[in-house]
Coordinates of C-alpha atoms in Angstrom, one line a residue:
M263 CA 109.2 80.3 97.9
S264 CA 105.7 80.5 100.0
T265 CA 102.4 80.9 97.3
T266 CA 100.1 81.5 100.5
T267 CA 99.3 84.4 98.8
I268 CA 101.4 85.2 95.6
D269 CA 98.9 85.3 92.2
P270 CA 101.2 84.8 89.5
A271 CA 99.7 86.2 87.1
E272 CA 100.7 89.1 88.5
V273 CA 103.8 88.8 89.3
A274 CA 104.5 87.5 85.4
K275 CA 102.8 91.1 84.7
F276 CA 105.8 93.1 86.7
E277 CA 108.2 90.5 85.1
A278 CA 107.8 91.3 82.2
M279 CA 108.1 95.1 82.9
A280 CA 111.3 94.4 85.1
A281 CA 114.1 96.3 83.0
E282 CA 112.1 99.5 82.7
W283 CA 111.5 100.3 86.0
W284 CA 114.1 103.5 86.1
D285 CA 112.8 104.9 83.1
P286 CA 110.8 107.7 83.8
N287 CA 109.2 107.8 80.2
G288 CA 108.6 103.8 80.4
K289 CA 105.7 101.3 81.8
F290 CA 106.5 103.5 85.3
K291 CA 105.9 106.9 84.4
P292 CA 102.6 106.3 86.4
L293 CA 105.2 105.5 89.6
H294 CA 107.7 108.2 88.7
L295 CA 105.6 111.0 88.7
M296 CA 103.9 109.3 92.0
N297 CA 106.6 108.5 94.0
P298 CA 107.7 112.7 95.6
C299 CA 104.0 112.4 96.8
R300 CA 104.3 108.9 97.8
L301 CA 107.6 109.7 99.0
D302 CA 105.9 112.8 101.0
Y303 CA 104.1 110.6 102.4
I304 CA 106.7 108.1 104.4
T305 CA 109.1 110.8 105.3
T306 CA 106.7 112.9 107.6
Q307 CA 104.9 109.5 109.0
I308 CA 108.8 108.3 109.7
S309 CA 110.1 110.6 111.3
A310 CA 107.3 111.5 113.2
E311 CA 106.6 108.0 114.2
F312 CA 110.0 107.5 115.6
D313 CA 111.3 111.4 116.5
R314 CA 113.6 111.9 113.6
N315 CA 114.2 115.1 112.2
L316 CA 114.5 115.4 108.2
A317 CA 117.0 118.1 108.2
G318 CA 119.6 116.4 110.2
T319 CA 122.4 113.7 108.5
A320 CA 120.8 110.4 107.9
P321 CA 117.8 110.8 109.7
F322 CA 116.8 106.9 109.6
A323 CA 119.8 105.9 110.9
G324 CA 119.6 102.7 112.9
L325 CA 116.3 101.9 111.3
R326 CA 115.0 99.1 109.5
I327 CA 113.3 99.2 106.9
L328 CA 111.2 96.7 104.7
D329 CA 109.5 97.5 100.6
I330 CA 107.5 94.8 100.2
G331 CA 107.6 95.1 96.4
C332 CA 110.1 97.1 95.8
G333 CA 109.7 96.5 91.7
G334 CA 113.4 98.4 90.7
G335 CA 114.1 100.2 94.3
L336 CA 111.9 103.8 93.2
L337 CA 111.7 104.1 97.1
S338 CA 114.4 101.3 98.6
E339 CA 117.3 104.1 97.4
P340 CA 115.4 107.0 99.3
M341 CA 115.3 104.9 102.5
A342 CA 118.9 104.2 102.1
R343 CA 120.1 107.5 101.5
L344 CA 118.2 108.3 104.1
G345 CA 120.4 106.0 106.1
A346 CA 117.9 103.0 107.0
T347 CA 118.8 99.7 106.5
V348 CA 116.7 98.9 103.6
V349 CA 115.3 95.3 102.2
G350 CA 114.0 95.0 99.0
A351 CA 111.7 92.2 98.8
D352 CA 110.4 91.2 95.6
A353 CA 107.9 87.7 94.5
A354 CA 108.9 88.7 90.8
P355 CA 112.7 87.3 89.6
R356 CA 113.0 89.5 87.1
N357 CA 113.1 92.6 89.3
I358 CA 115.9 91.8 91.7
P359 CA 118.9 92.4 89.9
V360 CA 117.7 95.2 88.2
A361 CA 117.0 96.9 91.1
Q362 CA 121.1 95.6 92.7
V363 CA 122.2 96.6 89.7
H364 CA 120.7 100.3 89.4
A365 CA 121.7 100.7 94.0
E366 CA 125.8 99.6 92.6
Q367 CA 125.1 101.9 90.1
S368 CA 123.9 104.9 92.7
G369 CA 126.2 103.9 95.4
L370 CA 124.1 102.5 97.9
T371 CA 123.7 99.4 99.9
I372 CA 120.7 96.9 99.5
D373 CA 119.6 94.1 100.6
Y374 CA 117.4 93.3 97.7
R375 CA 115.6 89.7 97.4
H376 CA 113.1 87.4 95.8
T377 CA 111.1 86.3 98.3
T378 CA 107.5 87.3 99.7
A379 CA 106.3 88.6 103.1
E380 CA 105.4 85.0 104.0
D381 CA 108.9 83.7 103.9
L382 CA 110.8 86.9 105.7
A383 CA 108.0 86.3 108.5
A384 CA 108.6 82.4 108.4
A385 CA 112.0 83.1 109.0
G386 CA 111.6 85.6 111.7
E387 CA 112.8 89.1 110.2
Q388 CA 111.9 91.8 112.1
F389 CA 111.8 95.5 111.2
D390 CA 110.7 99.2 112.6
V391 CA 109.2 99.7 109.2
V392 CA 107.5 98.2 106.5
L393 CA 107.0 100.1 103.2
N394 CA 103.8 98.4 101.9
M395 CA 103.3 100.1 98.4
E396 CA 101.0 99.8 96.2
V397 CA 100.9 95.9 96.9
V398 CA 98.1 94.8 98.3
E399 CA 95.5 95.5 95.2
H400 CA 97.4 92.3 93.3
V401 CA 97.6 89.4 96.0
A402 CA 95.8 86.5 96.2
D403 CA 94.5 86.7 99.6
P404 CA 95.2 90.2 100.6
L405 CA 94.4 89.1 104.8
A406 CA 96.9 86.3 104.7
Y407 CA 99.8 88.8 103.1
L408 CA 98.7 92.3 105.4
T409 CA 99.0 89.6 108.5
A410 CA 102.1 88.6 107.3
C411 CA 103.9 92.4 107.3
Q412 CA 102.6 92.3 110.9
Q413 CA 104.4 89.7 111.8
L414 CA 107.3 91.8 110.3
L415 CA 106.9 94.6 112.5
K416 CA 108.6 95.2 115.6
P417 CA 106.2 95.9 118.4
G418 CA 105.9 99.8 117.7
G419 CA 106.9 99.2 114.1
L420 CA 104.9 101.5 111.2
M421 CA 103.1 100.0 108.0
I422 CA 102.8 102.2 105.5
C423 CA 100.1 100.9 103.1
S424 CA 98.9 102.4 99.1
T425 CA 96.6 101.0 97.0
L426 CA 93.2 102.0 94.7
N427 CA 90.4 102.8 95.7
R428 CA 87.6 100.7 93.8
N429 CA 84.8 102.7 92.4
P430 CA 83.7 103.8 88.9
K431 CA 86.0 106.9 89.6
S432 CA 88.6 104.4 89.6
F433 CA 87.8 102.8 87.4
V434 CA 88.1 105.6 84.6
M435 CA 91.2 107.1 86.1
A436 CA 93.0 104.0 86.8
I437 CA 92.2 101.5 84.0
I438 CA 91.1 103.5 81.3
G439 CA 92.9 107.6 81.7
A440 CA 95.7 105.4 83.1
E441 CA 96.0 102.3 80.7
W442 CA 93.7 102.9 78.0
V443 CA 93.8 106.6 77.2
M444 CA 97.0 107.4 78.2
R445 CA 98.9 103.9 78.1
W446 CA 101.1 105.5 80.8
L447 CA 100.7 101.1 82.2
P448 CA 99.5 97.6 79.9
K449 CA 96.3 97.5 79.1
G450 CA 95.2 94.4 81.7
T451 CA 98.3 95.7 84.6
H452 CA 95.3 96.4 87.0
D453 CA 92.4 94.0 87.7
W454 CA 89.6 96.7 88.8
A455 CA 87.3 94.4 90.9
K456 CA 91.1 93.8 93.0
F457 CA 90.9 97.6 94.0
I458 CA 89.9 97.9 97.8
T459 CA 87.5 101.1 99.9
P460 CA 89.6 102.9 102.7
D461 CA 87.1 101.3 104.7
E462 CA 87.9 97.6 103.2
L463 CA 91.7 98.1 103.8
Y464 CA 91.3 99.7 107.9
A465 CA 89.0 96.6 108.5
L466 CA 92.0 94.4 107.1
I467 CA 94.6 95.9 108.8
R468 CA 92.6 95.9 112.1
Q469 CA 92.0 92.8 110.8
A470 CA 95.8 91.4 111.0
G471 CA 96.1 92.6 114.2
L472 CA 97.7 96.9 113.3
D473 CA 95.9 100.3 113.9
P474 CA 95.2 102.7 111.2
V475 CA 96.2 105.8 111.7
D476 CA 96.2 108.0 109.2
K477 CA 94.6 107.5 105.8
K478 CA 95.4 110.5 102.9
G479 CA 94.6 110.7 99.2
M480 CA 97.0 110.9 96.7
V481 CA 95.8 113.4 93.9
F482 CA 96.8 113.5 90.5
N483 CA 96.8 117.7 89.1
P484 CA 96.7 118.1 85.2
V485 CA 97.4 121.1 84.7
S486 CA 100.4 121.0 87.3
W487 CA 101.2 117.7 86.7
R488 CA 101.7 116.7 89.5
W489 CA 100.7 114.6 92.4
G490 CA 99.8 116.3 96.4
L491 CA 98.6 114.2 98.9
S492 CA 94.7 115.4 100.7
D493 CA 93.0 114.8 103.4
R494 CA 89.3 114.2 101.9
D495 CA 89.8 112.9 98.6
L496 CA 90.2 109.7 98.6
S497 CA 88.3 108.6 96.0
V498 CA 91.2 106.8 93.8
N499 CA 94.9 105.9 94.9
Y500 CA 95.0 106.7 98.5
V501 CA 97.6 105.7 101.3
T502 CA 97.3 104.5 105.2
A503 CA 99.1 104.6 108.1
S504 CA 99.1 102.1 110.9
V505 CA 101.0 101.0 114.1
K506 CA 102.0 98.0 115.9
R507 CA 100.9 98.2 119.4

């Protein structure tokens, strides 16, 4: 295992929660609530970049997708159902058997691996799409990590990267709200100092050798109890799309 960008303390947090990945009311409830919104953005960007018709059968057939920081497979499984060849990678070893068992129960073939972006890049792995969702705020060196993600993309490849903005509102919503008040996540899951502003992320993505092409906010509506995409509100959660020219 490469330790270039892995933060052992961050890995330990998620490993301790591994068995709860597929419990919609457990410690990963926020991700289950957010997943339809994330998938809407991901599928729209992939279909546009690779000219795929989402209404067709197996629209992502022929695409090789890496879900880095895959956890229990909440994104890997939908990508496999859409026809993609999926590799799910995670630095927390206990997440992998959880993901493998659930994929098998779901009748899906997904290549889950306990590994890192750096090790995959060093092995010469190449993908059409890298899903890099809610990971960059947990690594020790964001630029080195994003550079590894860039190396993993084929020319013309697409990276989808989401994270949390760093400002007073995100502290209130993501730390006080999600961890302290709602108790959706254990206290200490996130380190506000590691949150990254959209401008900072765009700069890092460009330094890593990718061209940012889109960004959207992911906003929680407490009335409908649903997440939605926003062109304007990137104040807390947001997602970006970048391409390798």
